[in-house]
């Protein structure tokens, strides 16, 4: 006998196939409690846990979040959430909503019918816009052969990435989305199964673009706020917002706990990383006097977060690691003391692929394979390949028990590594911070580690744009041939000059000390468990606390009144 998890989809399918069934399904899920009831049948324990968590949240914060909103005077903000069951992100957005409402703004949230987080948004008196309603209408109007026509001209991954529809980069978003779903480092468009998956992604993408466009036209928001923006359906809203000249803002986590990054996007910067520095921020930092105090502030920020294990704790990058002296690590890894040392820091091949800038290789996997091959061919250096530490937490979250994509790529494309090339696994106990004292060269496409390494005087080679390249302290390449030449002669590349180190430290200061938006109304961090479970707690409890919250006022002012690209906590900048 089929269990509840099988009965519900089959029942929905039967209703949809009946005359007028699609409308009946939509009407059914609008009845209060129907979706929750279905979730209960499918997984009673999980649904009971959701309700208990919500009741506790409502008990603690219901009065705070139900504070009446001010008269609408500052426009309409649309939170492109679609967070489903992500309570951590929702908890952050609830305070953002209340901050904007207190300034006289109307807040709408893009969600789906029956999403578990909807009840939380209702607590905050936000208006819900059910995206599945808009998708249903767009699906009825969609051309049935549109994806097939598009696929006729898409033969390679490059063709897919550069494919757009109504000004939206649907190919790039579809490719990134599919790579994340498959945990694939590249897509072989010559494979029929892959082509079928891409066809399905494009079919959905066309519907998403039409639905998002209609939703924006009907609600007419002034501001769009995102956490996610590089996958579908968020990417469609992002590009459409840019096209229409809306106030487009992204928020995301940063290197430390209790802080966020806030970035405003326009056509001019839409491919920039959210933690990048705007020309205005960088110009101000470049002209700022630099001395021992500022240098120590950068090093202290890095050391404190690495030593405590909170460095990008959202994905557990430094869980179960320890700091060690360079001599100890060099001996442990049996590095040749007569040689300089270069470290390759790969990106997760399938995570946030194609989000930012321009790469000189087709994807992160192709760059990684090329970099390791070049390392193998250059025995003049000690080489370390440090598998991305986020693999460990993300594997547990995804229920993945196999080896990392990096190791798979090495086995498939390179084989056994020579003695001068050593691997550091994702779960190594050696802290990344401990490598800065022994390495001479850092190789990455655009990873955060390049900023850190350069601030310690380590020459950093980039292989892509969109973040900190071409700021005077990295070794950048415009072509693959140029990159190969740099790597093969890397042992002859001189150390960073004092001026280059100063620029790198200023950039690190801007990234790690100026850009973060420090929260005081919310404490959040991540448990040191296998999935880095979020820990959140509001520090404000009453409407009066809300009114006095300086961080919420600064957030609302920056989102609704400023037009600066960066939120930057620097006295000489307008924030």
Coordinates of C-alpha atoms in Angstrom, one line a residue:
X1 CA 0.0 0.0 0.0
X2 CA 1.3 3.4 -0.9
X3 CA 2.2 5.6 2.1
X4 CA 1.1 9.2 2.6
X5 CA 4.1 10.6 0.7
X6 CA 3.0 8.7 -2.4
X7 CA -0.7 9.2 -2.0
X8 CA -0.7 13.0 -1.9
X9 CA 1.2 13.6 -5.2
X10 CA -0.9 11.0 -6.9
X11 CA -4.1 12.5 -5.6
X12 CA -3.0 16.0 -6.7
X13 CA -2.2 14.5 -10.1
X14 CA -5.6 13.0 -10.5
X15 CA -7.3 16.3 -9.6
X16 CA -5.2 18.2 -12.0
X17 CA -6.0 15.9 -14.9
X18 CA -9.7 16.2 -14.3
X19 CA -11.6 19.0 -16.2
X20 CA -10.8 22.2 -14.4
X21 CA -8.5 20.3 -12.1
X22 CA -5.7 22.8 -12.1
X23 CA -8.0 25.5 -10.8
X24 CA -9.5 23.1 -8.3
X25 CA -6.0 22.3 -7.0
X26 CA -5.2 26.0 -6.5
X27 CA -8.5 26.6 -4.8
X28 CA -7.9 23.6 -2.5
X29 CA -4.5 24.7 -1.3
X30 CA -6.0 28.1 -0.4
X31 CA -8.2 26.6 2.2
X32 CA -6.5 27.3 5.6
X33 CA -4.7 24.2 6.9
X34 CA -5.0 22.0 3.8
X35 CA -1.3 22.2 2.9
X36 CA -0.2 21.8 6.5
X37 CA -2.6 18.9 6.8
X38 CA -1.0 17.3 3.7
X39 CA 2.5 17.9 5.2
X40 CA 1.3 16.3 8.4
X41 CA 0.1 13.1 6.5
X42 CA 3.4 13.0 4.6
X43 CA 5.6 13.6 7.7
X44 CA 3.7 14.0 11.0
X45 CA 6.8 14.4 13.2
X46 CA 8.3 17.1 11.0
X47 CA 5.0 19.0 10.8
X48 CA 4.5 18.8 14.6
X49 CA 8.0 20.1 15.1
X50 CA 7.3 23.0 12.7
X51 CA 4.2 24.0 14.6
X52 CA 5.8 23.7 18.0
X53 CA 8.7 25.9 16.8
X54 CA 6.2 28.5 15.4
X55 CA 4.2 28.6 18.6
X56 CA 7.3 29.2 20.6
X57 CA 8.4 31.9 18.2
X58 CA 5.0 33.5 18.3
X59 CA 5.0 33.4 22.1
X60 CA 8.4 35.1 22.3
X61 CA 8.2 37.6 19.5
X62 CA 4.6 37.8 18.4
X63 CA 3.9 41.1 20.1
X64 CA 7.2 42.5 18.8
X65 CA 6.5 41.6 15.2
X66 CA 2.8 42.6 15.2
X67 CA 3.6 46.2 16.0
X68 CA 1.3 48.4 13.8
X69 CA 3.0 49.8 10.8
X70 CA 3.5 53.5 10.1
X71 CA 1.5 55.2 7.4
X72 CA 2.8 54.4 4.0
X73 CA 5.1 57.2 2.9
X74 CA 8.3 55.6 1.5
X75 CA 7.2 53.3 -1.2
X76 CA 6.8 49.5 -1.6
X77 CA 9.5 46.9 -0.9
X78 CA 9.2 43.4 -2.3
X79 CA 11.2 40.7 -0.5
X80 CA 11.9 38.0 -3.1
X81 CA 12.0 35.3 -0.5
X82 CA 10.6 31.9 -1.7
X83 CA 12.4 30.6 1.3
X84 CA 10.1 27.6 1.9
X85 CA 11.2 26.2 5.2
X86 CA 14.4 28.4 5.8
X87 CA 13.5 29.8 9.2
X88 CA 16.9 31.4 9.7
X89 CA 16.7 33.6 6.6
X90 CA 13.1 34.4 7.4
X91 CA 13.9 35.5 10.9
X92 CA 16.4 38.0 9.5
X93 CA 13.9 39.3 7.0
X94 CA 11.2 39.7 9.6
X95 CA 13.3 42.4 11.3
X96 CA 14.1 44.0 8.0
X97 CA 10.4 44.1 7.2
X98 CA 9.6 45.8 10.6
X99 CA 12.5 48.3 10.0
X100 CA 11.1 49.3 6.7
X101 CA 7.5 49.4 7.9
X102 CA 8.6 51.7 10.8
X103 CA 9.9 54.1 8.1
X104 CA 6.6 54.1 6.4
X105 CA 7.2 51.5 3.8
X106 CA 4.9 48.8 2.5
X107 CA 6.4 45.3 2.5
X108 CA 5.3 42.4 0.3
X109 CA 6.9 38.9 0.3
X110 CA 7.2 36.6 -2.7
X111 CA 6.4 33.1 -1.5
X112 CA 4.4 30.0 -2.4
X113 CA 1.0 28.9 -1.1
X114 CA 1.4 26.8 2.0
X115 CA 5.1 27.5 2.6
X116 CA 5.9 26.9 6.3
X117 CA 7.4 30.4 6.6
X118 CA 4.2 32.2 5.5
X119 CA 2.8 32.2 9.0
X120 CA 6.0 34.0 10.2
X121 CA 5.6 36.7 7.6
X122 CA 2.0 37.2 8.5
X123 CA 3.1 37.8 12.1
X124 CA 5.0 40.8 10.8
X125 CA 2.0 42.1 8.9
X126 CA 3.7 41.6 5.5
X127 CA 1.5 41.0 2.4
X128 CA 2.1 37.7 0.7
X129 CA 2.4 37.3 -3.1
X130 CA 2.0 33.7 -4.1
X131 CA 4.4 33.1 -6.9
X132 CA 2.7 29.8 -7.9
X133 CA -0.4 31.7 -8.8
X134 CA 1.6 33.8 -11.3
X135 CA 3.4 30.7 -12.6
X136 CA 0.1 29.0 -13.2
X137 CA -1.1 31.9 -15.4
X138 CA 2.2 32.2 -17.2
X139 CA 2.2 28.4 -17.9
X140 CA -1.2 28.7 -19.6
X141 CA 0.2 31.4 -21.9
X142 CA 3.6 29.8 -22.6
X143 CA 4.5 28.6 -26.0
X144 CA 4.9 24.8 -25.8
X145 CA 7.8 24.6 -28.1
X146 CA 9.8 27.6 -26.9
X147 CA 12.4 25.5 -25.0
X148 CA 12.8 23.1 -27.9
X149 CA 13.5 26.0 -30.3
X150 CA 16.1 27.4 -27.9
X151 CA 17.8 24.0 -27.5
X152 CA 18.3 23.8 -31.2
X153 CA 21.0 26.5 -30.9
X154 CA 22.4 25.4 -27.6
X155 CA 25.2 22.8 -28.2
X156 CA 27.7 23.6 -25.5
X157 CA 27.8 24.8 -22.0
X158 CA 29.0 28.2 -23.2
X159 CA 26.0 28.4 -25.5
X160 CA 23.7 27.8 -22.5
X161 CA 25.5 30.3 -20.2
X162 CA 25.2 33.1 -22.8
X163 CA 21.6 32.4 -23.7
X164 CA 19.1 35.1 -22.6
X165 CA 15.3 35.5 -22.8
X166 CA 13.6 38.9 -22.7
X167 CA 16.8 40.4 -21.3
X168 CA 17.0 37.8 -18.5
X169 CA 20.1 35.6 -18.3
X170 CA 18.1 32.4 -18.1
X171 CA 20.8 30.2 -19.5
X172 CA 23.3 31.2 -16.9
X173 CA 20.7 30.8 -14.1
X174 CA 19.5 27.5 -15.5
X175 CA 23.0 26.2 -15.8
X176 CA 23.9 27.2 -12.2
X177 CA 20.7 25.8 -10.9
X178 CA 21.2 22.4 -12.6
X179 CA 24.8 22.2 -11.6
X180 CA 23.8 22.7 -8.0
X181 CA 21.0 20.1 -8.2
X182 CA 23.4 17.6 -9.8
X183 CA 26.5 18.6 -7.8
X184 CA 28.2 18.7 -11.2
X185 CA 31.2 20.8 -12.1
X186 CA 30.4 21.0 -15.8
X187 CA 27.4 20.2 -18.1
X188 CA 28.0 18.0 -21.1
X189 CA 25.4 19.3 -23.6
X190 CA 26.3 16.4 -25.9
X191 CA 24.8 14.0 -23.3
X192 CA 21.1 13.3 -24.1
X193 CA 20.1 13.0 -20.4
X194 CA 21.8 16.3 -19.6
X195 CA 20.0 17.9 -22.6
X196 CA 16.7 16.7 -21.3
X197 CA 17.4 18.3 -17.9
X198 CA 18.4 21.5 -19.5
X199 CA 15.3 21.5 -21.7
X200 CA 13.2 21.1 -18.5
X201 CA 15.1 23.9 -16.8
X202 CA 14.6 26.3 -19.7
X203 CA 10.9 25.4 -20.0
X204 CA 10.5 26.4 -16.3
X205 CA 12.7 29.4 -16.8
X206 CA 10.5 30.9 -19.5
X207 CA 7.5 30.5 -17.3
X208 CA 9.4 32.0 -14.4
X209 CA 10.4 35.1 -16.4
X210 CA 6.8 35.7 -17.5
X211 CA 5.4 35.1 -14.0
X212 CA 8.0 37.4 -12.3
X213 CA 7.4 40.1 -14.9
X214 CA 3.7 40.0 -14.3
X215 CA 4.1 40.0 -10.5
X216 CA 6.4 43.1 -10.7
X217 CA 4.0 44.9 -13.0
X218 CA 1.0 44.2 -10.8
X219 CA 2.7 45.1 -7.5
X220 CA 4.8 47.9 -8.8
X221 CA 7.5 47.8 -6.1
X222 CA 10.1 50.5 -5.7
X223 CA 12.6 48.1 -4.1
X224 CA 13.5 44.5 -4.5
X225 CA 15.4 42.7 -1.6
X226 CA 17.1 39.4 -2.1
X227 CA 19.1 36.8 -0.2
X228 CA 19.5 34.5 -3.2
X229 CA 19.9 35.9 -6.7
X230 CA 22.0 33.5 -8.8
X231 CA 19.6 30.6 -9.2
X232 CA 16.1 30.4 -10.7
X233 CA 13.6 31.8 -9.9
X234 CA 15.4 34.6 -8.0
X235 CA 17.6 35.4 -11.0
X236 CA 14.6 36.3 -13.1
X237 CA 13.4 38.9 -10.5
X238 CA 17.0 40.2 -10.2
X239 CA 17.5 40.9 -13.9
X240 CA 14.0 42.3 -14.3
X241 CA 14.5 44.6 -11.4
X242 CA 17.8 45.8 -12.9
X243 CA 16.1 46.3 -16.3
X244 CA 13.3 48.4 -14.8
X245 CA 15.7 50.6 -12.8
X246 CA 14.3 49.5 -9.5
X247 CA 16.2 49.8 -6.2
X248 CA 17.8 46.3 -6.1
X249 CA 19.4 45.2 -2.9
X250 CA 21.0 41.9 -1.8
X251 CA 21.8 40.8 1.7
X252 CA 23.9 37.8 2.6
X253 CA 26.1 36.5 5.4
X254 CA 29.7 37.3 5.7
X255 CA 32.9 36.0 7.3
X256 CA 31.8 36.6 10.9
X257 CA 28.7 35.9 12.9
X258 CA 26.1 38.6 13.9
X259 CA 26.8 40.6 10.7
X260 CA 25.5 40.8 7.1
X261 CA 26.7 42.2 3.8
X262 CA 24.4 44.7 2.0
X263 CA 24.9 45.5 -1.7
X264 CA 22.9 47.6 -4.1
X265 CA 22.9 46.6 -7.7
X266 CA 22.5 48.4 -11.0
X267 CA 23.4 47.7 -14.6
X268 CA 26.9 48.9 -13.9
X269 CA 27.7 46.4 -11.2
X270 CA 25.2 43.5 -11.6
X271 CA 28.0 40.9 -12.0
X272 CA 29.9 42.0 -8.9
X273 CA 30.3 39.9 -5.8
X274 CA 28.1 41.1 -2.9
X275 CA 31.3 41.4 -0.7
X276 CA 33.2 43.4 -3.4
X277 CA 34.1 47.1 -2.8
X278 CA 32.5 49.8 -4.9
X279 CA 34.7 52.3 -6.7
X280 CA 33.6 54.9 -4.1
X281 CA 34.4 52.6 -1.1
X282 CA 37.8 51.7 -2.7
X283 CA 38.7 55.2 -3.6
X284 CA 38.1 56.3 0.0
X285 CA 40.0 53.4 1.5
X286 CA 42.9 53.9 -1.0
X287 CA 43.3 57.5 0.2
X288 CA 43.0 56.6 3.9
X289 CA 46.2 57.0 5.9
X290 CA 47.6 53.6 6.8
X291 CA 49.6 52.6 9.8
X292 CA 50.2 50.0 12.5
X293 CA 46.8 50.4 14.1
X294 CA 45.0 49.5 10.8
X295 CA 47.3 46.6 10.0
X296 CA 46.7 45.1 13.5
X297 CA 42.9 45.6 13.1
X298 CA 42.9 43.5 10.0
X299 CA 45.1 40.7 11.5
X300 CA 43.1 40.7 14.7
X301 CA 39.8 40.3 12.8
X302 CA 41.2 37.4 10.9
X303 CA 42.9 35.7 13.8
X304 CA 39.9 36.1 16.1
X305 CA 37.4 34.5 13.7
X306 CA 39.8 31.7 12.7
X307 CA 40.8 30.9 16.3
X308 CA 37.1 30.8 17.4
X309 CA 36.0 28.7 14.4
X310 CA 33.5 31.4 13.4
X311 CA 35.2 32.1 10.0
X312 CA 32.3 31.6 7.6
X313 CA 30.7 29.3 10.1
X314 CA 27.6 29.2 8.0
X315 CA 29.3 26.4 6.1
X316 CA 31.7 25.3 8.9
X317 CA 34.9 26.2 7.1
X318 CA 37.0 26.1 10.3
X319 CA 35.1 23.6 12.5
X320 CA 37.5 21.2 14.2
X321 CA 40.6 23.0 13.0
X322 CA 43.4 24.4 15.1
X323 CA 46.1 27.1 14.6
X324 CA 49.6 25.9 14.4
X325 CA 53.0 27.5 13.7
X326 CA 54.3 27.5 10.1
X327 CA 57.3 25.3 11.1
X328 CA 54.9 22.7 12.6
X329 CA 52.7 22.6 9.5
X330 CA 55.7 22.5 7.2
X331 CA 57.1 19.5 9.0
X332 CA 53.7 17.8 9.2
X333 CA 53.2 18.1 5.4
X334 CA 56.9 17.2 4.7
X335 CA 57.5 20.2 2.5
X336 CA 60.9 20.8 1.0
X337 CA 62.4 23.7 3.0
X338 CA 64.5 24.7 0.0
X339 CA 61.5 25.4 -2.1
X340 CA 58.8 28.1 -2.0
X341 CA 55.2 26.9 -1.5
X342 CA 52.1 27.5 -3.6
X343 CA 48.6 26.6 -2.5
X344 CA 45.6 26.0 -4.8
X345 CA 42.3 26.9 -3.2
X346 CA 39.5 25.4 -5.3
X347 CA 35.9 26.7 -5.3
X348 CA 33.0 24.3 -4.9
X349 CA 32.5 23.5 -8.6
X350 CA 28.7 23.4 -8.3
X351 CA 28.0 26.1 -5.8
X352 CA 27.4 29.7 -7.0
X353 CA 28.8 28.9 -10.4
X354 CA 28.7 31.8 -12.9
X355 CA 27.3 34.2 -10.4
X356 CA 29.9 36.9 -10.6
X357 CA 32.3 38.4 -13.1
X358 CA 34.1 36.7 -16.0
X359 CA 36.2 33.6 -15.8
X360 CA 39.1 32.8 -18.1
X361 CA 38.2 29.1 -17.9
X362 CA 34.8 27.6 -18.8
X363 CA 33.9 26.8 -15.1
X364 CA 35.5 26.2 -11.7
X365 CA 36.2 22.5 -12.5
X366 CA 38.1 23.3 -15.7
X367 CA 40.3 25.9 -13.9
X368 CA 41.0 23.5 -11.1
X369 CA 42.1 20.6 -13.3
X370 CA 44.3 23.0 -15.3
X371 CA 45.8 24.5 -12.2
X372 CA 46.6 21.1 -10.7
X373 CA 48.1 19.9 -14.0
X374 CA 50.3 23.0 -14.1
X375 CA 51.4 22.3 -10.5
X376 CA 52.3 18.8 -11.4
X377 CA 54.4 20.1 -14.3
X378 CA 56.3 22.7 -12.0
X379 CA 58.4 20.8 -9.5
X380 CA 60.3 24.0 -8.6
X381 CA 57.7 24.6 -5.9
X382 CA 56.0 22.8 -3.1
X383 CA 52.4 22.6 -4.0
X384 CA 49.4 22.1 -1.7
X385 CA 45.9 21.5 -3.0
X386 CA 43.4 22.4 -0.2
X387 CA 40.1 20.8 -0.8
X388 CA 37.3 23.3 0.0
X389 CA 36.3 22.9 3.7
X390 CA 32.7 23.7 3.0
X391 CA 32.4 20.3 1.3
X392 CA 32.0 18.6 4.8
X393 CA 28.9 20.6 5.9
X394 CA 27.3 20.7 2.5
X395 CA 27.7 17.0 2.0
X396 CA 25.9 16.4 5.3
X397 CA 23.1 18.9 4.4
X398 CA 22.7 17.3 0.9
X399 CA 22.9 13.7 2.2
X400 CA 25.9 13.1 0.1
X401 CA 28.4 10.5 1.2
X402 CA 30.7 10.3 -1.7
X403 CA 34.1 11.9 -2.3
X404 CA 34.4 15.6 -3.1
X405 CA 34.1 16.9 -6.7
X406 CA 37.7 18.0 -6.5
X407 CA 39.0 14.5 -5.8
X408 CA 36.8 13.0 -8.5
X409 CA 38.3 15.5 -11.0
X410 CA 41.8 14.6 -10.0
X411 CA 41.2 10.9 -10.3
X412 CA 39.4 11.3 -13.7
X413 CA 41.7 13.9 -15.3
X414 CA 45.1 13.6 -13.6
X415 CA 45.6 10.4 -11.7
X416 CA 48.3 10.0 -9.1
X417 CA 50.0 13.2 -8.0
X418 CA 53.8 13.6 -7.9
X419 CA 55.6 14.0 -4.6
X420 CA 55.8 17.8 -4.8
X421 CA 52.0 18.1 -4.9
X422 CA 50.2 17.3 -1.7
X423 CA 46.5 17.2 -0.9
X424 CA 44.8 18.7 2.2
X425 CA 41.4 17.1 2.6
X426 CA 38.2 19.1 3.3
X427 CA 38.2 17.9 6.9
X428 CA 41.9 18.6 7.7
X429 CA 42.6 19.8 11.2
X430 CA 45.1 22.4 9.8
X431 CA 43.5 25.8 9.9
X432 CA 43.7 27.8 6.7
X433 CA 45.1 30.6 8.9
X434 CA 48.1 28.4 9.6
X435 CA 49.0 28.3 5.9
X436 CA 49.4 32.0 5.5
X437 CA 52.8 31.9 7.4
X438 CA 54.3 29.2 5.1
X439 CA 52.9 29.9 1.7
X440 CA 54.4 32.2 -0.9
X441 CA 51.7 32.0 -3.6
X442 CA 47.9 31.6 -3.5
X443 CA 45.9 30.4 -6.5
X444 CA 42.1 30.9 -6.7
X445 CA 39.6 32.2 -9.2
X446 CA 38.1 34.9 -6.9
X447 CA 37.8 33.2 -3.5
X448 CA 37.9 35.2 -0.2
X449 CA 41.2 33.5 0.6
X450 CA 42.9 35.6 -2.0
X451 CA 42.1 38.8 0.0
X452 CA 43.3 37.1 3.2
X453 CA 46.5 35.8 1.7
X454 CA 47.5 39.0 0.0
X455 CA 46.9 40.9 3.3
X456 CA 49.6 38.6 4.8
X457 CA 52.0 39.4 1.9
X458 CA 51.3 36.2 -0.2
X459 CA 51.3 36.8 -3.9
X460 CA 47.8 35.9 -5.2
X461 CA 46.9 34.7 -8.7
X462 CA 43.3 35.2 -9.9
X463 CA 41.6 33.5 -12.7
X464 CA 38.4 35.6 -12.9
X465 CA 37.0 39.0 -12.3
X466 CA 34.1 40.4 -10.2
X467 CA 35.7 40.9 -6.8
X468 CA 39.2 42.0 -6.0
X469 CA 41.2 41.6 -9.2
X470 CA 42.9 44.5 -10.9
X471 CA 43.1 46.5 -7.6
X472 CA 46.9 46.7 -7.7
X473 CA 47.8 43.8 -5.4
X474 CA 47.0 40.6 -7.4
X475 CA 48.6 38.9 -10.4
X476 CA 45.8 38.8 -12.9
X477 CA 45.5 37.1 -16.3
X478 CA 43.3 38.0 -19.2
X479 CA 43.8 34.7 -21.2
X480 CA 44.6 31.1 -20.5
X481 CA 48.0 31.3 -22.2
X482 CA 48.9 34.2 -19.9
X483 CA 47.7 32.3 -16.8
X484 CA 49.7 29.2 -17.8
X485 CA 52.8 31.3 -18.3
X486 CA 52.3 32.8 -14.8
X487 CA 51.9 29.4 -13.1
X488 CA 54.8 27.7 -14.9
X489 CA 57.2 30.5 -13.9
X490 CA 55.6 31.2 -10.6
X491 CA 58.8 30.3 -8.6
X492 CA 60.4 33.3 -10.3
X493 CA 57.6 35.7 -9.5
X494 CA 59.0 38.2 -6.9
X495 CA 57.3 38.7 -3.5
X496 CA 54.7 41.5 -3.0
X497 CA 56.0 45.0 -2.7
X498 CA 55.3 47.1 0.4
X499 CA 52.8 49.1 -1.7
X500 CA 51.0 46.0 -2.9
X501 CA 50.8 44.7 0.7
X502 CA 49.4 48.0 1.8
X503 CA 46.7 48.0 -0.9
X504 CA 45.8 44.3 -0.1
X505 CA 45.5 45.2 3.6
X506 CA 43.3 48.2 2.8
X507 CA 41.1 46.0 0.7
X508 CA 40.9 43.4 3.5
X509 CA 40.1 46.2 5.9
X510 CA 37.2 47.3 3.6
X511 CA 35.9 43.8 3.2
X512 CA 36.1 42.5 6.8
X513 CA 35.8 45.7 8.9
X514 CA 34.0 48.4 6.8
X515 CA 31.5 46.5 4.7
X516 CA 29.8 44.2 7.3
X517 CA 26.5 45.5 8.7
X518 CA 26.7 44.7 12.4
X519 CA 23.5 43.5 14.0
X520 CA 22.6 44.2 17.6
X521 CA 18.8 43.4 17.4
X522 CA 19.6 39.8 16.4
X523 CA 22.2 37.3 17.6
X524 CA 22.9 34.6 15.1
X525 CA 25.6 32.0 14.7
X526 CA 25.9 28.3 13.8
X527 CA 26.2 25.2 15.9
X528 CA 29.4 23.1 15.6
X529 CA 27.4 20.1 14.4
X530 CA 27.5 18.3 11.1
X531 CA 25.2 20.6 9.3
X532 CA 26.1 23.9 11.0
X533 CA 22.6 24.4 12.4
X534 CA 21.7 28.1 12.6
X535 CA 21.2 29.6 16.1
X536 CA 19.1 32.8 16.2
X537 CA 17.7 34.9 19.0
X538 CA 16.2 38.4 18.9
X539 CA 17.8 40.7 21.5
X540 CA 14.8 43.1 21.3
X541 CA 11.4 42.0 22.8
X542 CA 9.1 44.9 22.8
X543 CA 7.8 47.5 20.4
X544 CA 9.7 50.1 22.3
X545 CA 12.9 48.1 21.8
X546 CA 12.1 48.0 18.1
X547 CA 11.7 51.8 18.0
X548 CA 15.1 52.3 19.7
X549 CA 17.0 49.8 17.6
X550 CA 19.8 51.7 16.0
X551 CA 20.8 48.9 13.6
X552 CA 17.3 48.6 12.2
X553 CA 17.1 52.3 11.7
X554 CA 20.4 52.2 9.8
X555 CA 19.2 49.3 7.7
X556 CA 16.0 51.0 6.7
X557 CA 17.7 54.3 6.0
X558 CA 20.3 52.7 3.7
X559 CA 17.7 50.6 1.8
X560 CA 15.1 53.2 1.3
X561 CA 17.0 56.5 1.3
X562 CA 20.6 55.9 0.1
X563 CA 21.7 55.0 -3.3
X564 CA 25.2 54.0 -2.4
X565 CA 26.3 50.7 -3.9
X566 CA 27.9 49.5 -0.6
X567 CA 26.7 49.6 2.9
X568 CA 30.0 50.8 4.4
X569 CA 30.6 51.6 8.0
X570 CA 33.3 54.2 7.5
X571 CA 32.9 57.7 9.0
X572 CA 34.0 59.5 5.9
X573 CA 31.5 57.7 3.7
X574 CA 27.8 58.5 3.6
X575 CA 26.0 55.4 4.8

